[in-house]
Amino acid sequence: MYTLYYAPGSASMAVHLALLEIGVPFRLVKLDFENDEQHDAQYLKLNPRGQVPTLIVDGKPYFESAALLMLLAERHPQAGLAPPPGSSSRAGWYQWIVFFSSALGPVYRQWFYPADLGSPEHPPFVRDALRGKIEGAWSLVDAHLTTGGPYMLGAEFSAVDLLALMYMRWSRNMPKPVTAWPALRQYADRLRARPSWARLYEIEELTEWRA
Ligand SMILES: N[C@@H](CCC(=O)N[C@@H](CS)C(=O)NCC(=O)O)C(=O)O
Protein backbone atom coordinates (compact mmCIF):
# COMPACT_ATOMS: atom_id res chain seq x y z
CA MET A 1 0.00 0.00 0.00
CA TYR A 2 1.38 3.39 -0.99
CA THR A 3 1.03 6.50 1.18
CA LEU A 4 1.09 9.88 -0.55
CA TYR A 5 1.74 13.05 1.42
CA TYR A 6 0.09 15.82 -0.54
CA ALA A 7 -1.29 19.35 -0.58
CA PRO A 8 -4.22 20.15 -2.88
CA GLY A 9 -3.21 21.40 -6.33
CA SER A 10 0.51 21.24 -5.56
CA ALA A 11 3.40 19.21 -7.01
CA SER A 12 1.83 16.10 -5.49
CA MET A 13 -0.95 16.36 -8.06
CA ALA A 14 0.85 14.45 -10.83
CA VAL A 15 1.63 11.58 -8.46
CA HIS A 16 -1.93 11.51 -7.15
CA LEU A 17 -3.17 11.37 -10.76
CA ALA A 18 -0.79 8.50 -11.55
CA LEU A 19 -2.08 6.50 -8.57
CA LEU A 20 -5.66 7.08 -9.73
CA GLU A 21 -4.79 6.11 -13.32
CA ILE A 22 -3.09 2.91 -12.10
CA GLY A 23 -6.04 2.03 -9.87
CA VAL A 24 -3.89 0.74 -7.04
CA PRO A 25 -4.98 1.23 -3.39
CA PHE A 26 -3.24 4.11 -1.60
CA ARG A 27 -3.52 6.18 1.55
CA LEU A 28 -3.48 9.98 1.45
CA VAL A 29 -2.05 12.26 4.12
CA LYS A 30 -2.90 15.92 3.57
CA LEU A 31 -0.43 18.52 4.78
CA ASP A 32 -1.77 21.89 5.85
CA PHE A 33 0.60 24.50 4.42
CA GLU A 34 -1.27 27.24 6.35
CA ASN A 35 -0.01 25.60 9.52
CA ASP A 36 3.41 24.89 8.00
CA GLU A 37 2.94 21.15 8.52
CA GLN A 38 5.48 20.49 5.76
CA HIS A 39 8.14 21.69 8.19
CA ASP A 40 7.06 19.55 11.17
CA ALA A 41 10.01 17.61 12.56
CA GLN A 42 8.29 14.27 11.91
CA TYR A 43 7.62 15.14 8.26
CA LEU A 44 11.15 16.44 7.70
CA LYS A 45 12.37 12.96 8.54
CA LEU A 46 10.45 11.73 5.48
CA ASN A 47 11.24 14.68 3.23
CA PRO A 48 14.18 16.81 4.37
CA ARG A 49 13.22 19.53 1.85
CA GLY A 50 9.92 20.13 3.64
CA GLN A 51 7.99 19.80 0.40
CA VAL A 52 5.31 17.62 -1.16
CA PRO A 53 5.01 15.11 -2.66
CA THR A 54 6.45 12.32 -0.55
CA LEU A 55 5.49 8.78 -1.44
CA ILE A 56 6.01 5.87 0.92
CA VAL A 57 6.91 2.79 -1.09
CA ASP A 58 7.49 -0.52 0.72
CA GLY A 59 7.91 1.43 3.95
CA LYS A 60 10.50 3.90 2.60
CA PRO A 61 9.91 7.58 1.73
CA TYR A 62 10.79 9.05 -1.68
CA PHE A 63 10.36 12.55 -3.08
CA GLU A 64 10.49 14.51 -6.39
CA SER A 65 7.30 14.32 -8.46
CA ALA A 66 8.97 13.32 -11.74
CA ALA A 67 10.97 10.53 -10.08
CA LEU A 68 7.83 9.25 -8.36
CA LEU A 69 5.98 9.16 -11.68
CA MET A 70 8.77 7.11 -13.24
CA LEU A 71 8.86 4.80 -10.23
CA LEU A 72 5.10 4.18 -10.35
CA ALA A 73 5.07 3.68 -14.13
CA GLU A 74 7.83 1.09 -13.82
CA ARG A 75 6.17 -0.76 -10.93
CA HIS A 76 2.82 -0.95 -12.74
CA PRO A 77 3.60 -1.62 -16.41
CA GLN A 78 0.04 -2.80 -17.04
CA ALA A 79 -1.19 0.78 -16.49
CA GLY A 80 0.57 1.87 -19.69
CA LEU A 81 2.11 5.02 -18.19
CA ALA A 82 5.49 4.26 -19.81
CA PRO A 83 6.41 2.81 -23.20
CA PRO A 84 8.46 -0.43 -23.12
CA PRO A 85 12.11 -0.07 -22.04
CA GLY A 86 14.41 0.16 -25.05
CA SER A 87 11.73 1.50 -27.41
CA SER A 88 12.13 4.83 -29.18
CA SER A 89 9.03 6.08 -27.37
CA ARG A 90 10.77 5.30 -24.10
CA ALA A 91 13.62 7.61 -25.12
CA GLY A 92 11.08 10.37 -25.75
CA TRP A 93 9.43 9.60 -22.41
CA TYR A 94 12.71 10.19 -20.55
CA GLN A 95 13.37 13.32 -22.58
CA TRP A 96 10.03 14.96 -21.87
CA ILE A 97 9.85 14.01 -18.20
CA VAL A 98 13.26 15.56 -17.63
CA PHE A 99 12.34 18.54 -19.81
CA PHE A 100 9.23 19.34 -17.76
CA SER A 101 10.91 18.79 -14.42
CA SER A 102 13.98 20.85 -15.31
CA ALA A 103 12.75 23.53 -17.74
CA LEU A 104 9.47 24.24 -15.96
CA GLY A 105 9.54 22.84 -12.41
CA PRO A 106 12.27 25.04 -10.90
CA VAL A 107 11.11 28.16 -12.76
CA TYR A 108 7.54 27.76 -11.55
CA ARG A 109 8.91 27.21 -8.07
CA GLN A 110 10.76 30.56 -8.29
CA TRP A 111 7.68 32.26 -9.71
CA PHE A 112 5.48 31.10 -6.83
CA TYR A 113 8.11 31.31 -4.08
CA PRO A 114 9.95 34.66 -4.40
CA ALA A 115 11.38 34.03 -0.92
CA ASP A 116 13.53 31.28 -2.50
CA LEU A 117 15.36 34.12 -4.26
CA GLY A 118 15.50 36.23 -1.13
CA SER A 119 12.66 38.74 -1.50
CA PRO A 120 8.96 38.88 -0.56
CA GLU A 121 8.13 39.94 -4.15
CA HIS A 122 10.09 39.66 -7.36
CA PRO A 123 11.38 42.88 -8.85
CA PRO A 124 9.79 43.41 -12.30
CA PHE A 125 12.90 42.31 -14.25
CA VAL A 126 13.03 38.95 -12.39
CA ARG A 127 9.30 38.44 -12.88
CA ASP A 128 9.66 39.18 -16.59
CA ALA A 129 12.61 36.80 -16.91
CA LEU A 130 10.74 33.96 -15.16
CA ARG A 131 7.64 34.63 -17.21
CA GLY A 132 9.75 34.54 -20.40
CA LYS A 133 11.24 31.16 -19.45
CA ILE A 134 7.84 29.65 -18.66
CA GLU A 135 6.22 30.97 -21.83
CA GLY A 136 9.23 29.87 -23.89
CA ALA A 137 8.87 26.32 -22.59
CA TRP A 138 5.14 26.29 -23.34
CA SER A 139 5.72 27.63 -26.86
CA LEU A 140 8.09 24.74 -27.48
CA VAL A 141 5.53 22.22 -26.20
CA ASP A 142 2.77 23.83 -28.28
CA ALA A 143 4.90 23.53 -31.43
CA HIS A 144 5.70 19.91 -30.59
CA LEU A 145 2.03 19.01 -30.07
CA THR A 146 1.01 20.77 -33.29
CA THR A 147 3.05 18.33 -35.37
CA GLY A 148 3.61 15.42 -32.96
CA GLY A 149 0.43 15.21 -30.83
CA PRO A 150 -2.18 14.49 -29.65
CA TYR A 151 -0.09 13.43 -26.60
CA MET A 152 3.52 14.27 -25.86
CA LEU A 153 4.54 10.84 -27.19
CA GLY A 154 2.23 11.08 -30.20
CA ALA A 155 -0.64 8.58 -30.16
CA GLU A 156 0.33 7.15 -26.75
CA PHE A 157 -0.90 8.64 -23.48
CA SER A 158 1.76 8.35 -20.74
CA ALA A 159 2.99 9.68 -17.40
CA VAL A 160 4.56 12.62 -19.27
CA ASP A 161 1.06 13.93 -19.91
CA LEU A 162 0.22 13.83 -16.19
CA LEU A 163 3.28 15.92 -15.40
CA ALA A 164 2.42 18.33 -18.21
CA LEU A 165 -1.17 18.63 -16.97
CA MET A 166 -0.05 19.61 -13.48
CA TYR A 167 2.27 22.29 -14.84
CA MET A 168 -0.40 23.50 -17.27
CA ARG A 169 -2.81 24.01 -14.38
CA TRP A 170 -0.27 26.17 -12.58
CA SER A 171 -0.36 28.66 -15.44
CA ARG A 172 -4.06 29.42 -14.92
CA ASN A 173 -3.55 32.75 -13.13
CA MET A 174 -0.39 33.76 -14.97
CA PRO A 175 -0.30 36.60 -17.50
CA LYS A 176 -0.44 34.04 -20.34
CA PRO A 177 -2.16 30.80 -19.31
CA VAL A 178 -1.52 27.72 -21.46
CA THR A 179 -5.04 27.90 -22.83
CA ALA A 180 -3.87 30.89 -24.90
CA TRP A 181 -1.89 28.48 -27.15
CA PRO A 182 -4.16 26.56 -29.58
CA ALA A 183 -2.53 23.11 -29.39
CA LEU A 184 -2.04 23.37 -25.62
CA ARG A 185 -5.68 24.30 -25.17
CA GLN A 186 -6.82 21.16 -27.01
CA TYR A 187 -4.25 19.06 -25.16
CA ALA A 188 -5.43 20.36 -21.76
CA ASP A 189 -9.06 19.69 -22.68
CA ARG A 190 -8.21 16.14 -23.80
CA LEU A 191 -6.42 15.37 -20.52
CA ARG A 192 -9.05 17.07 -18.36
CA ALA A 193 -11.69 14.76 -19.86
CA ARG A 194 -10.05 11.73 -18.19
CA PRO A 195 -11.93 10.21 -15.22
CA SER A 196 -8.78 10.54 -13.04
CA TRP A 197 -9.04 14.33 -13.32
CA ALA A 198 -12.64 14.44 -12.06
CA ARG A 199 -11.78 12.06 -9.22
CA LEU A 200 -8.73 14.14 -8.26
CA TYR A 201 -10.90 17.27 -8.09
CA GLU A 202 -13.36 15.52 -5.79
CA ILE A 203 -10.71 14.15 -3.45
CA GLU A 204 -8.53 17.28 -3.32
CA GLU A 205 -11.64 19.52 -3.26
CA LEU A 206 -10.35 21.65 -6.12
CA THR A 207 -12.52 23.98 -8.15
CA GLU A 208 -10.50 26.24 -10.48
CA TRP A 209 -9.54 25.07 -13.99
CA ARG A 210 -11.62 21.89 -13.82
CA ALA A 211 -12.53 21.91 -17.53
N1 LIG B 1 10.90 19.50 -7.41
C1 LIG B 1 9.87 19.18 -6.44
C2 LIG B 1 9.16 20.47 -6.04
C3 LIG B 1 8.28 20.26 -4.85
C4 LIG B 1 7.65 21.55 -4.37
O1 LIG B 1 8.19 22.66 -4.60
N2 LIG B 1 6.51 21.43 -3.69
C5 LIG B 1 5.84 22.60 -3.15
C6 LIG B 1 4.36 22.58 -3.53
S1 LIG B 1 4.09 22.78 -5.25
C7 LIG B 1 5.92 22.57 -1.64
O2 LIG B 1 5.94 21.53 -1.04
N3 LIG B 1 5.91 23.76 -1.04
C8 LIG B 1 5.92 23.94 0.39
C9 LIG B 1 7.12 24.68 0.84
O3 LIG B 1 8.10 24.83 0.09
O4 LIG B 1 7.10 25.13 1.99
C10 LIG B 1 8.89 18.18 -7.06
O5 LIG B 1 8.59 18.28 -8.24
O6 LIG B 1 8.45 17.28 -6.32
mmCIF file of N, CA and C in Angstrom, residues 10-11 33 38-39 47 49-53 64 100-117 122 130 134 167 170 174:
data_model
loop_
_atom_site.group_PDB
_atom_site.id
_atom_site.type_symbol
_atom_site.label_atom_id
_atom_site.label_comp_id
_atom_site.label_asym_id
_atom_site.label_seq_id
_atom_site.Cartn_x
_atom_site.Cartn_y
_atom_site.Cartn_z
ATOM 1 N N SER A 10 -0.942 20.983 -5.579
ATOM 2 C CA SER A 10 0.507 21.239 -5.557
ATOM 3 C C SER A 10 1.252 20.207 -6.413
ATOM 4 N N ALA A 11 2.572 20.131 -6.214
ATOM 5 C CA ALA A 11 3.404 19.211 -7.006
ATOM 6 C C ALA A 11 3.073 17.741 -6.753
ATOM 7 N N PHE A 33 -0.477 23.515 4.598
ATOM 8 C CA PHE A 33 0.596 24.499 4.419
ATOM 9 C C PHE A 33 0.350 25.748 5.278
ATOM 10 N N GLN A 38 4.390 21.088 6.553
ATOM 11 C CA GLN A 38 5.475 20.488 5.759
ATOM 12 C C GLN A 38 6.836 20.648 6.441
ATOM 13 N N HIS A 39 6.873 21.514 7.468
ATOM 14 C CA HIS A 39 8.140 21.690 8.193
ATOM 15 C C HIS A 39 8.114 21.067 9.584
ATOM 16 N N ASN A 47 10.867 13.820 4.366
ATOM 17 C CA ASN A 47 11.237 14.680 3.234
ATOM 18 C C ASN A 47 12.022 15.871 3.771
ATOM 19 N N ARG A 49 13.425 18.236 2.511
ATOM 20 C CA ARG A 49 13.222 19.533 1.855
ATOM 21 C C ARG A 49 11.972 20.237 2.383
ATOM 22 N N GLY A 50 11.135 19.508 3.130
ATOM 23 C CA GLY A 50 9.917 20.131 3.638
ATOM 24 C C GLY A 50 8.954 20.475 2.517
ATOM 25 N N GLN A 51 8.854 19.560 1.555
ATOM 26 C CA GLN A 51 7.987 19.795 0.401
ATOM 27 C C GLN A 51 7.105 18.573 0.164
ATOM 28 N N VAL A 52 6.061 18.756 -0.637
ATOM 29 C CA VAL A 52 5.306 17.619 -1.161
ATOM 30 C C VAL A 52 5.597 17.536 -2.661
ATOM 31 N N PRO A 53 5.479 16.359 -3.235
ATOM 32 C CA PRO A 53 5.010 15.112 -2.659
ATOM 33 C C PRO A 53 6.116 14.324 -1.946
ATOM 34 N N GLU A 64 10.326 13.993 -5.014
ATOM 35 C CA GLU A 64 10.488 14.507 -6.389
ATOM 36 C C GLU A 64 9.408 13.909 -7.296
ATOM 37 N N PHE A 100 10.223 18.647 -18.601
ATOM 38 C CA PHE A 100 9.231 19.342 -17.762
ATOM 39 C C PHE A 100 9.783 19.611 -16.364
ATOM 40 N N SER A 101 10.472 18.615 -15.803
ATOM 41 C CA SER A 101 10.909 18.791 -14.420
ATOM 42 C C SER A 101 12.125 19.697 -14.310
ATOM 43 N N SER A 102 12.829 19.937 -15.408
ATOM 44 C CA SER A 102 13.985 20.850 -15.306
ATOM 45 C C SER A 102 13.691 22.213 -15.932
ATOM 46 N N ALA A 103 12.991 22.246 -17.071
ATOM 47 C CA ALA A 103 12.751 23.533 -17.740
ATOM 48 C C ALA A 103 11.581 24.288 -17.117
ATOM 49 N N LEU A 104 10.643 23.556 -16.517
ATOM 50 C CA LEU A 104 9.473 24.240 -15.958
ATOM 51 C C LEU A 104 9.396 24.181 -14.431
ATOM 52 N N GLY A 105 9.701 23.005 -13.856
ATOM 53 C CA GLY A 105 9.535 22.838 -12.409
ATOM 54 C C GLY A 105 10.242 23.916 -11.581
ATOM 55 N N PRO A 106 11.552 24.067 -11.733
ATOM 56 C CA PRO A 106 12.266 25.045 -10.900
ATOM 57 C C PRO A 106 11.849 26.493 -11.183
ATOM 58 N N VAL A 107 11.490 26.777 -12.434
ATOM 59 C CA VAL A 107 11.114 28.159 -12.757
ATOM 60 C C VAL A 107 9.753 28.502 -12.166
ATOM 61 N N TYR A 108 8.828 27.556 -12.226
ATOM 62 C CA TYR A 108 7.541 27.757 -11.553
ATOM 63 C C TYR A 108 7.758 27.956 -10.049
ATOM 64 N N ARG A 109 8.634 27.127 -9.504
ATOM 65 C CA ARG A 109 8.913 27.215 -8.067
ATOM 66 C C ARG A 109 9.370 28.652 -7.728
ATOM 67 N N GLN A 110 10.276 29.195 -8.551
ATOM 68 C CA GLN A 110 10.763 30.561 -8.290
ATOM 69 C C GLN A 110 9.640 31.588 -8.482
ATOM 70 N N TRP A 111 8.795 31.342 -9.457
ATOM 71 C CA TRP A 111 7.677 32.262 -9.710
ATOM 72 C C TRP A 111 6.760 32.329 -8.486
ATOM 73 N N PHE A 112 6.438 31.147 -7.939
ATOM 74 C CA PHE A 112 5.480 31.097 -6.826
ATOM 75 C C PHE A 112 6.123 31.316 -5.460
ATOM 76 N N TYR A 113 7.426 31.175 -5.382
ATOM 77 C CA TYR A 113 8.114 31.308 -4.083
ATOM 78 C C TYR A 113 9.228 32.344 -4.190
ATOM 79 N N PRO A 114 8.892 33.651 -4.284
ATOM 80 C CA PRO A 114 9.950 34.664 -4.399
ATOM 81 C C PRO A 114 10.940 34.601 -3.237
ATOM 82 N N ALA A 115 10.475 34.120 -2.083
ATOM 83 C CA ALA A 115 11.376 34.033 -0.920
ATOM 84 C C ALA A 115 12.569 33.119 -1.211
ATOM 85 N N ASP A 116 12.390 32.146 -2.131
ATOM 86 C CA ASP A 116 13.528 31.281 -2.499
ATOM 87 C C ASP A 116 14.671 32.118 -3.062
ATOM 88 N N LEU A 117 14.331 33.257 -3.689
ATOM 89 C CA LEU A 117 15.357 34.125 -4.260
ATOM 90 C C LEU A 117 15.637 35.322 -3.350
ATOM 91 N N HIS A 122 9.047 39.520 -6.343
ATOM 92 C CA HIS A 122 10.091 39.664 -7.364
ATOM 93 C C HIS A 122 10.125 41.089 -7.890
ATOM 94 N N LEU A 130 11.369 35.254 -15.479
ATOM 95 C CA LEU A 130 10.736 33.964 -15.160
ATOM 96 C C LEU A 130 9.562 33.703 -16.092
ATOM 97 N N ILE A 134 9.027 30.524 -18.697
ATOM 98 C CA ILE A 134 7.840 29.652 -18.656
ATOM 99 C C ILE A 134 7.128 29.686 -20.013
ATOM 100 N N TYR A 167 1.615 21.008 -14.568
ATOM 101 C CA TYR A 167 2.274 22.287 -14.842
ATOM 102 C C TYR A 167 1.357 23.223 -15.633
ATOM 103 N N TRP A 170 -0.916 25.093 -13.338
ATOM 104 C CA TRP A 170 -0.272 26.168 -12.576
ATOM 105 C C TRP A 170 -0.191 27.483 -13.350
ATOM 106 N N MET A 174 -1.573 33.030 -14.493
ATOM 107 C CA MET A 174 -0.390 33.756 -14.968
ATOM 108 C C MET A 174 -0.801 34.699 -16.093
#
